[in-house]
Short mmCIF file of C-alpha atoms in Angstrom, two decimals:
data_model
loop_
_atom_site.label_atom_id
_atom_site.label_comp_id
_atom_site.label_asym_id
_atom_site.label_seq_id
_atom_site.Cartn_x
_atom_site.Cartn_y
_atom_site.Cartn_z
CA ASP N 16 36.99 4.00 -6.36
CA ALA N 17 34.40 5.00 -8.75
CA GLY N 18 31.74 3.08 -6.60
CA PRO N 19 28.52 4.39 -5.08
CA VAL N 20 28.66 4.94 -1.47
CA GLU N 21 25.93 5.46 0.90
CA VAL N 22 26.03 8.05 3.82
CA LYS N 23 23.36 8.22 6.22
CA PHE N 24 22.71 11.36 8.50
CA ASP N 25 20.54 10.87 11.29
CA LEU N 26 18.54 13.93 12.46
CA THR N 27 15.89 14.41 14.93
CA PRO N 28 13.85 17.69 14.11
CA GLU N 29 12.83 19.51 17.29
CA THR N 30 9.83 21.64 15.65
CA ALA N 31 7.46 20.76 12.73
CA GLY N 32 7.80 22.86 9.87
CA ARG N 33 9.09 23.11 6.06
CA PHE N 34 13.04 22.57 6.18
CA GLU N 35 15.77 22.84 3.21
CA PHE N 36 18.75 20.33 3.69
CA LEU N 37 21.72 20.81 1.76
CA VAL N 38 24.42 18.13 1.33
CA ARG N 39 27.73 18.91 -0.42
CA VAL N 40 30.64 16.70 -1.05
CA VAL N 41 34.16 18.40 -1.57
CA THR N 42 36.85 17.04 -4.14
CA PRO N 43 40.13 15.53 -2.29
CA SER N 44 42.89 17.51 -3.21
CA GLY N 45 44.86 17.05 -5.95
CA ILE N 46 41.81 15.80 -8.06
CA THR N 47 40.69 18.35 -10.64
CA GLU N 48 36.77 17.87 -11.54
CA LEU N 49 35.64 19.25 -15.03
CA SER N 50 32.36 20.66 -13.32
CA SER N 51 31.60 20.82 -9.57
CA ASP N 52 27.89 21.62 -10.34
CA ASP N 53 26.82 18.34 -9.43
CA ASN N 54 28.80 18.18 -6.14
CA HIS N 55 25.72 19.50 -3.73
CA ARG N 56 22.19 18.59 -3.58
CA ARG N 57 19.30 20.29 -1.92
CA ARG N 58 16.32 18.76 -0.70
CA LEU N 59 12.89 20.19 0.81
CA ILE N 60 11.67 18.35 4.02
CA ASN N 61 8.31 18.53 5.54
CA VAL N 62 8.10 17.64 9.40
CA THR N 63 4.70 17.17 10.66
CA GLU N 64 3.69 16.61 13.99
CA ARG N 65 0.69 14.57 13.83
CA LYS N 66 0.52 10.82 13.21
CA LEU N 67 -0.34 9.10 10.08
CA LYS N 68 -4.15 7.77 10.60
CA VAL N 69 -5.06 4.49 8.94
CA LEU N 70 -8.31 2.68 9.00
CA LEU N 71 -7.73 -1.06 8.11
CA LEU N 72 -10.90 -2.85 6.86
CA ALA N 73 -11.03 -6.62 6.08
CA GLY N 74 -13.72 -9.20 4.93
CA GLY N 75 -11.67 -11.79 7.01
CA PRO N 76 -8.57 -12.23 9.44
CA MET N 77 -6.21 -13.05 6.51
CA ARG N 78 -2.64 -13.48 7.23
CA ASP N 79 -1.67 -9.97 5.53
CA TYR N 80 -4.40 -8.28 7.75
CA ARG N 81 -3.47 -9.81 10.96
CA PHE N 82 0.40 -8.89 10.35
CA VAL N 83 -0.09 -5.22 9.15
CA ARG N 84 -2.64 -4.48 12.00
CA ASN N 85 -0.09 -5.79 14.62
CA MET N 86 2.89 -4.10 13.04
CA LEU N 87 1.13 -0.66 12.38
CA PHE N 88 -0.52 -0.66 15.78
CA ARG N 89 2.96 -0.91 17.28
CA HIS N 90 4.52 1.66 15.13
CA PRO N 91 5.06 5.11 16.83
CA GLY N 92 4.13 7.12 13.78
CA ILE N 93 0.78 5.82 12.89
CA GLU N 94 -2.63 5.57 14.42
CA VAL N 95 -4.65 2.63 13.05
CA ASP N 96 -8.57 1.95 13.53
CA VAL N 97 -9.50 -1.81 12.47
CA TRP N 98 -13.13 -2.79 10.91
CA LEU N 99 -13.31 -6.52 10.67
CA GLN N 100 -16.26 -7.42 9.16
CA SER N 101 -16.23 -11.21 10.11
CA ALA N 102 -15.94 -10.33 13.67
CA ASP N 103 -18.61 -10.53 16.40
CA PRO N 104 -18.87 -7.75 18.93
CA GLY N 105 -17.26 -10.55 21.28
CA ASP N 106 -14.01 -10.68 19.16
CA ALA N 107 -13.19 -6.74 19.59
CA ILE N 108 -10.90 -7.58 22.35
CA SER N 109 -8.70 -9.64 19.88
CA GLN N 110 -8.40 -6.80 17.47
CA GLU N 111 -5.03 -4.51 18.44
CA SER N 112 -5.93 -1.21 17.41
CA ASP N 113 -6.53 2.42 18.81
CA ARG N 114 -10.07 2.09 17.85
CA LEU N 115 -12.46 -0.77 16.77
CA LEU N 116 -15.49 -0.16 14.39
CA GLN N 117 -18.29 -1.85 14.03
CA GLU N 118 -19.34 -0.29 10.48
CA PHE N 119 -17.65 1.77 7.82
CA PRO N 120 -17.43 5.40 8.61
CA GLU N 121 -21.11 7.18 8.06
CA THR N 122 -20.15 10.93 7.93
CA ARG N 123 -17.56 13.01 6.10
CA GLU N 124 -16.21 14.01 9.29
CA GLU N 125 -15.44 10.49 10.32
CA LEU N 126 -14.19 9.51 7.16
CA PHE N 127 -12.16 12.50 6.10
CA GLU N 128 -10.12 12.24 9.58
CA TYR N 129 -7.97 9.60 7.76
CA ASP N 130 -5.12 9.60 5.68
CA VAL N 131 -4.91 5.81 4.39
CA VAL N 132 -7.63 3.55 4.07
CA VAL N 133 -6.38 -0.20 3.51
CA ALA N 134 -8.66 -2.83 2.52
CA PHE N 135 -8.08 -6.31 2.63
CA ASP N 136 -10.45 -8.43 0.28
CA PRO N 137 -13.63 -6.31 1.80
CA ASN N 138 -17.14 -7.04 1.27
CA TRP N 139 -18.48 -4.29 -0.43
CA THR N 140 -21.65 -5.00 -0.10
CA ALA N 141 -21.76 -4.49 3.73
CA VAL N 142 -20.70 -0.64 3.08
CA PRO N 143 -24.05 1.29 2.04
CA GLU N 144 -24.07 2.94 -1.42
CA PRO N 145 -23.82 6.20 0.11
CA ARG N 146 -20.68 5.54 1.96
CA ARG N 147 -19.07 4.03 -0.74
CA GLN N 148 -19.65 7.32 -2.52
CA LEU N 149 -18.23 8.93 0.40
CA LEU N 150 -14.95 7.10 0.04
CA SER N 151 -14.84 7.79 -3.94
CA GLU N 152 -15.24 11.48 -2.68
CA TRP N 153 -12.35 11.11 -0.06
CA VAL N 154 -10.23 9.81 -2.70
CA PHE N 155 -10.98 12.14 -5.56
CA LYS N 156 -11.35 15.75 -3.17
CA GLN N 157 -9.77 14.66 -0.41
CA ALA N 158 -6.58 13.31 -1.62
CA GLY N 159 -7.08 9.91 0.18
CA GLY N 160 -4.81 7.03 -0.32
CA LEU N 161 -6.48 3.79 -0.71
CA ILE N 162 -4.58 0.50 -0.70
CA LEU N 163 -7.11 -2.55 -2.28
CA VAL N 164 -5.79 -6.22 -1.76
CA ALA N 165 -7.40 -8.83 -3.57
CA GLY N 166 -8.52 -12.05 -2.28
CA ASP N 167 -10.50 -15.59 -2.60
CA VAL N 168 -13.85 -14.78 -0.81
CA TYR N 169 -15.38 -11.64 -1.79
CA THR N 170 -13.04 -10.21 -4.58
CA PRO N 171 -14.51 -12.60 -7.41
CA GLU N 172 -18.37 -11.14 -6.34
CA LEU N 173 -16.95 -7.77 -7.01
CA ALA N 174 -15.37 -8.71 -10.51
CA ALA N 175 -19.02 -10.00 -11.60
CA ALA N 176 -20.39 -7.93 -13.99
CA ASP N 177 -23.60 -8.06 -12.60
CA SER N 178 -22.42 -7.02 -8.90
CA GLY N 179 -23.95 -3.78 -8.75
CA LEU N 180 -20.33 -2.32 -7.55
CA ASP N 181 -19.61 -0.33 -10.41
CA ASP N 182 -18.75 2.79 -8.16
CA VAL N 183 -16.27 0.69 -6.26
CA ARG N 184 -14.72 -0.86 -9.15
CA THR N 185 -14.11 2.55 -10.74
CA LEU N 186 -11.27 3.00 -7.86
CA TYR N 187 -9.35 -0.18 -9.01
CA PRO N 188 -6.44 0.88 -11.30
CA VAL N 189 -6.83 -2.84 -12.99
CA VAL N 190 -10.15 -4.32 -14.99
CA LEU N 191 -10.91 -7.44 -12.75
CA GLU N 192 -11.62 -10.37 -14.27
CA PRO N 193 -14.83 -12.09 -13.76
CA VAL N 194 -14.29 -15.84 -12.24
CA SER N 195 -16.95 -18.39 -11.53
CA LEU N 196 -17.72 -18.72 -7.83
CA GLU N 197 -17.08 -22.38 -8.10
CA VAL N 198 -13.62 -22.07 -9.12
CA ASP N 199 -11.57 -22.70 -6.08
CA LEU N 200 -8.40 -20.22 -6.48
CA THR N 201 -6.56 -21.43 -3.52
CA ARG N 202 -6.96 -25.26 -4.83
CA LEU N 203 -5.12 -24.17 -8.19
CA SER N 204 -2.01 -23.09 -6.41
CA ASP N 205 0.31 -25.13 -6.02
CA GLN N 206 3.55 -23.31 -6.43
CA ALA N 207 5.20 -20.06 -5.71
CA TRP N 208 6.05 -17.74 -8.87
CA PRO N 209 8.49 -14.97 -8.71
CA VAL N 210 7.38 -11.30 -8.50
CA GLN N 211 8.02 -10.06 -11.92
CA ILE N 212 9.05 -6.18 -11.39
CA SER N 213 8.33 -4.04 -14.34
CA ALA N 214 10.41 -0.79 -15.33
CA ASP N 215 8.18 1.35 -13.51
CA GLY N 216 8.34 -1.12 -10.21
CA ARG N 217 11.72 -0.57 -10.39
CA ASP N 218 11.46 3.20 -9.97
CA ALA N 219 8.96 2.95 -7.33
CA GLY N 220 10.58 3.86 -4.15
CA PHE N 221 8.46 1.85 -2.02
CA LEU N 222 9.25 -0.92 -3.16
CA GLN N 223 12.78 -0.65 -2.74
CA LEU N 224 13.35 -2.84 0.52
CA THR N 225 17.02 -2.92 0.99
CA ASP N 226 19.76 -0.57 1.85
CA ASP N 227 21.89 -1.46 -0.91
CA ALA N 228 22.45 1.37 -3.41
CA GLU N 229 23.47 -0.57 -6.03
CA ASP N 230 20.68 -3.22 -5.86
CA PRO N 231 17.58 -1.96 -4.12
CA MET N 232 15.56 -4.16 -5.58
CA GLY N 233 17.58 -7.02 -4.54
CA ALA N 234 14.81 -8.36 -2.06
CA TRP N 235 12.50 -9.02 -4.88
CA GLU N 236 14.82 -11.06 -6.72
CA ASP N 237 15.65 -13.30 -3.69
CA PHE N 238 11.73 -13.78 -2.67
CA ASP N 239 10.21 -17.08 -3.86
CA GLY N 240 7.22 -15.21 -4.71
CA VAL N 241 3.33 -15.80 -4.15
CA PHE N 242 1.23 -19.11 -5.15
CA ARG N 243 -1.67 -16.97 -6.39
CA CYS N 244 -2.96 -13.59 -7.84
CA PHE N 245 -6.21 -12.84 -8.89
CA PRO N 246 -6.98 -12.64 -12.59
CA THR N 247 -7.02 -9.28 -14.30
CA VAL N 248 -8.12 -8.13 -17.90
CA GLY N 249 -5.20 -5.79 -17.90
CA PRO N 250 -4.22 -2.38 -16.26
CA LYS N 251 -6.57 0.64 -16.64
CA ASP N 252 -5.62 3.85 -18.95
CA GLY N 253 -3.04 5.81 -16.99
CA ALA N 254 -2.21 3.17 -14.24
CA LEU N 255 1.05 2.23 -13.70
CA VAL N 256 1.90 -1.56 -13.32
CA TYR N 257 4.68 -2.13 -10.56
CA ALA N 258 4.68 -5.89 -11.13
CA ARG N 259 2.79 -9.26 -12.61
CA PHE N 260 2.27 -12.57 -11.43
CA SER N 261 4.93 -14.80 -13.66
CA ASP N 262 2.96 -18.30 -13.43
CA PRO N 263 3.26 -19.26 -17.35
CA ARG N 264 0.10 -20.90 -17.17
CA SER N 265 -1.74 -17.74 -16.64
CA ASP N 266 -1.94 -14.40 -18.50
CA ARG N 267 0.32 -12.97 -16.10
CA PRO N 268 -2.21 -10.80 -14.35
CA VAL N 269 -1.44 -7.64 -12.59
CA LEU N 270 0.09 -8.24 -9.09
CA MET N 271 0.92 -4.55 -8.45
CA ALA N 272 -0.42 -1.07 -9.65
CA SER N 273 -1.48 2.26 -8.91
CA GLN N 274 -3.51 5.13 -10.29
CA PHE N 275 -3.86 8.75 -9.54
CA PHE N 276 -8.00 9.19 -8.59
CA GLY N 277 -8.62 12.85 -8.77
CA SER N 278 -6.15 14.33 -6.03
CA GLY N 279 -5.68 10.90 -4.48
CA ARG N 280 -4.20 7.65 -5.43
CA VAL N 281 -5.02 4.26 -5.13
CA LEU N 282 -2.62 1.04 -4.96
CA TYR N 283 -4.00 -2.51 -6.09
CA LEU N 284 -2.38 -5.77 -4.91
CA GLY N 285 -3.62 -8.59 -6.56
CA SER N 286 -2.24 -11.41 -4.24
CA PRO N 287 -3.18 -12.06 -0.23
CA GLU N 288 0.47 -13.60 0.21
CA LEU N 289 2.87 -10.74 0.72
CA TRP N 290 2.94 -12.11 4.23
CA ARG N 291 5.49 -14.67 2.78
CA LEU N 292 8.17 -12.02 2.23
CA ARG N 293 8.65 -12.76 5.98
CA SER N 294 10.35 -15.93 4.91
CA LEU N 295 13.41 -14.06 3.90
CA ASP N 296 12.97 -11.40 6.84
CA GLU N 297 10.39 -9.89 8.89
CA ASP N 298 11.90 -6.53 8.47
CA LEU N 299 11.24 -6.71 4.45
CA PHE N 300 7.35 -7.01 5.12
CA ASP N 301 7.25 -4.65 7.53
CA ARG N 302 9.27 -2.04 5.40
CA PHE N 303 7.14 -2.90 2.38
CA TRP N 304 3.89 -1.88 4.35
CA ILE N 305 5.20 1.20 6.16
CA LYS N 306 6.61 2.51 2.86
CA ALA N 307 3.46 1.62 0.87
CA VAL N 308 1.47 3.39 3.79
CA ARG N 309 3.59 6.09 4.02
CA GLU N 310 3.56 6.83 -0.18
CA LEU N 311 -0.44 6.40 -0.45
CA GLY N 312 -0.41 8.86 2.54
CA GLN N 313 1.55 11.56 1.60
CA SER N 314 -0.82 13.67 -0.26
CA ARG N 315 -2.80 13.83 2.49
CA MET N 316 0.19 14.98 4.96
CA LYS N 317 1.47 17.42 2.43
CA ARG N 318 -2.19 19.25 1.97
CA GLY N 319 -2.53 19.75 5.63
CA THR N 320 -5.63 19.78 7.64
CA ASN N 321 -9.27 20.20 6.48
CA ARG N 322 -9.30 23.69 7.52
#
């Protein structure tokens, strides 16, 4: 009836490798087409045996971190290690993970085994400068995927001009706006504001959270939004802005953006409140993070092992 129809094919490969799939539709009898060239589509698929390996780094046990940690730990295709910077050694038993870290990876061998690093408002001053340089090298040369989540505790320190963290700020696809440490960003947030998705955001597959072929972005339209977003001066040259914070009292700071950094990629999330997606459906939150982690980890998965 001239409307889009989605058909799902459930396939479970028995071996790893590179496969080509062909989908072809056949015109019903009695119907003549001007051209049949668009009646088939080929797609190459890489099937890997190894799991995606993720490192979660958090300055404190914020809600997004806790929900993401638990969800990734239960996912059969992901291995997750955790460094919660605010935790004492005695708190280790409460952290669901495959491995608990007490510090940021020290050597190339330790860091380069990860495909994705997710950093929730981390205290970058607690990461020695040589290891921060190692992180940059991992993204730039090893095609690492880095997800950076802004917060209220340590991101203001990072944004300060005299923080001495220029090596980390280079990784961010946005220019963070310095704010006074006396400003209570939480206190200024008195209502939720919708997520303003950009044209690039609508084209980003990992932001399409529903199976509705006609409106894959419908979940964002139904989402009440977030209460706060870290202020930004704007995106860096070459960065893709996926969404902005729509509070008219602000300068509509960047809420989601990404940039390529060498052979790797960095995704920035300007609010620690995406857990509010769970108010619509828990699956939406889980789907966003699974798709985001896979999106950022695909370069590492495609390039193979370090050997």
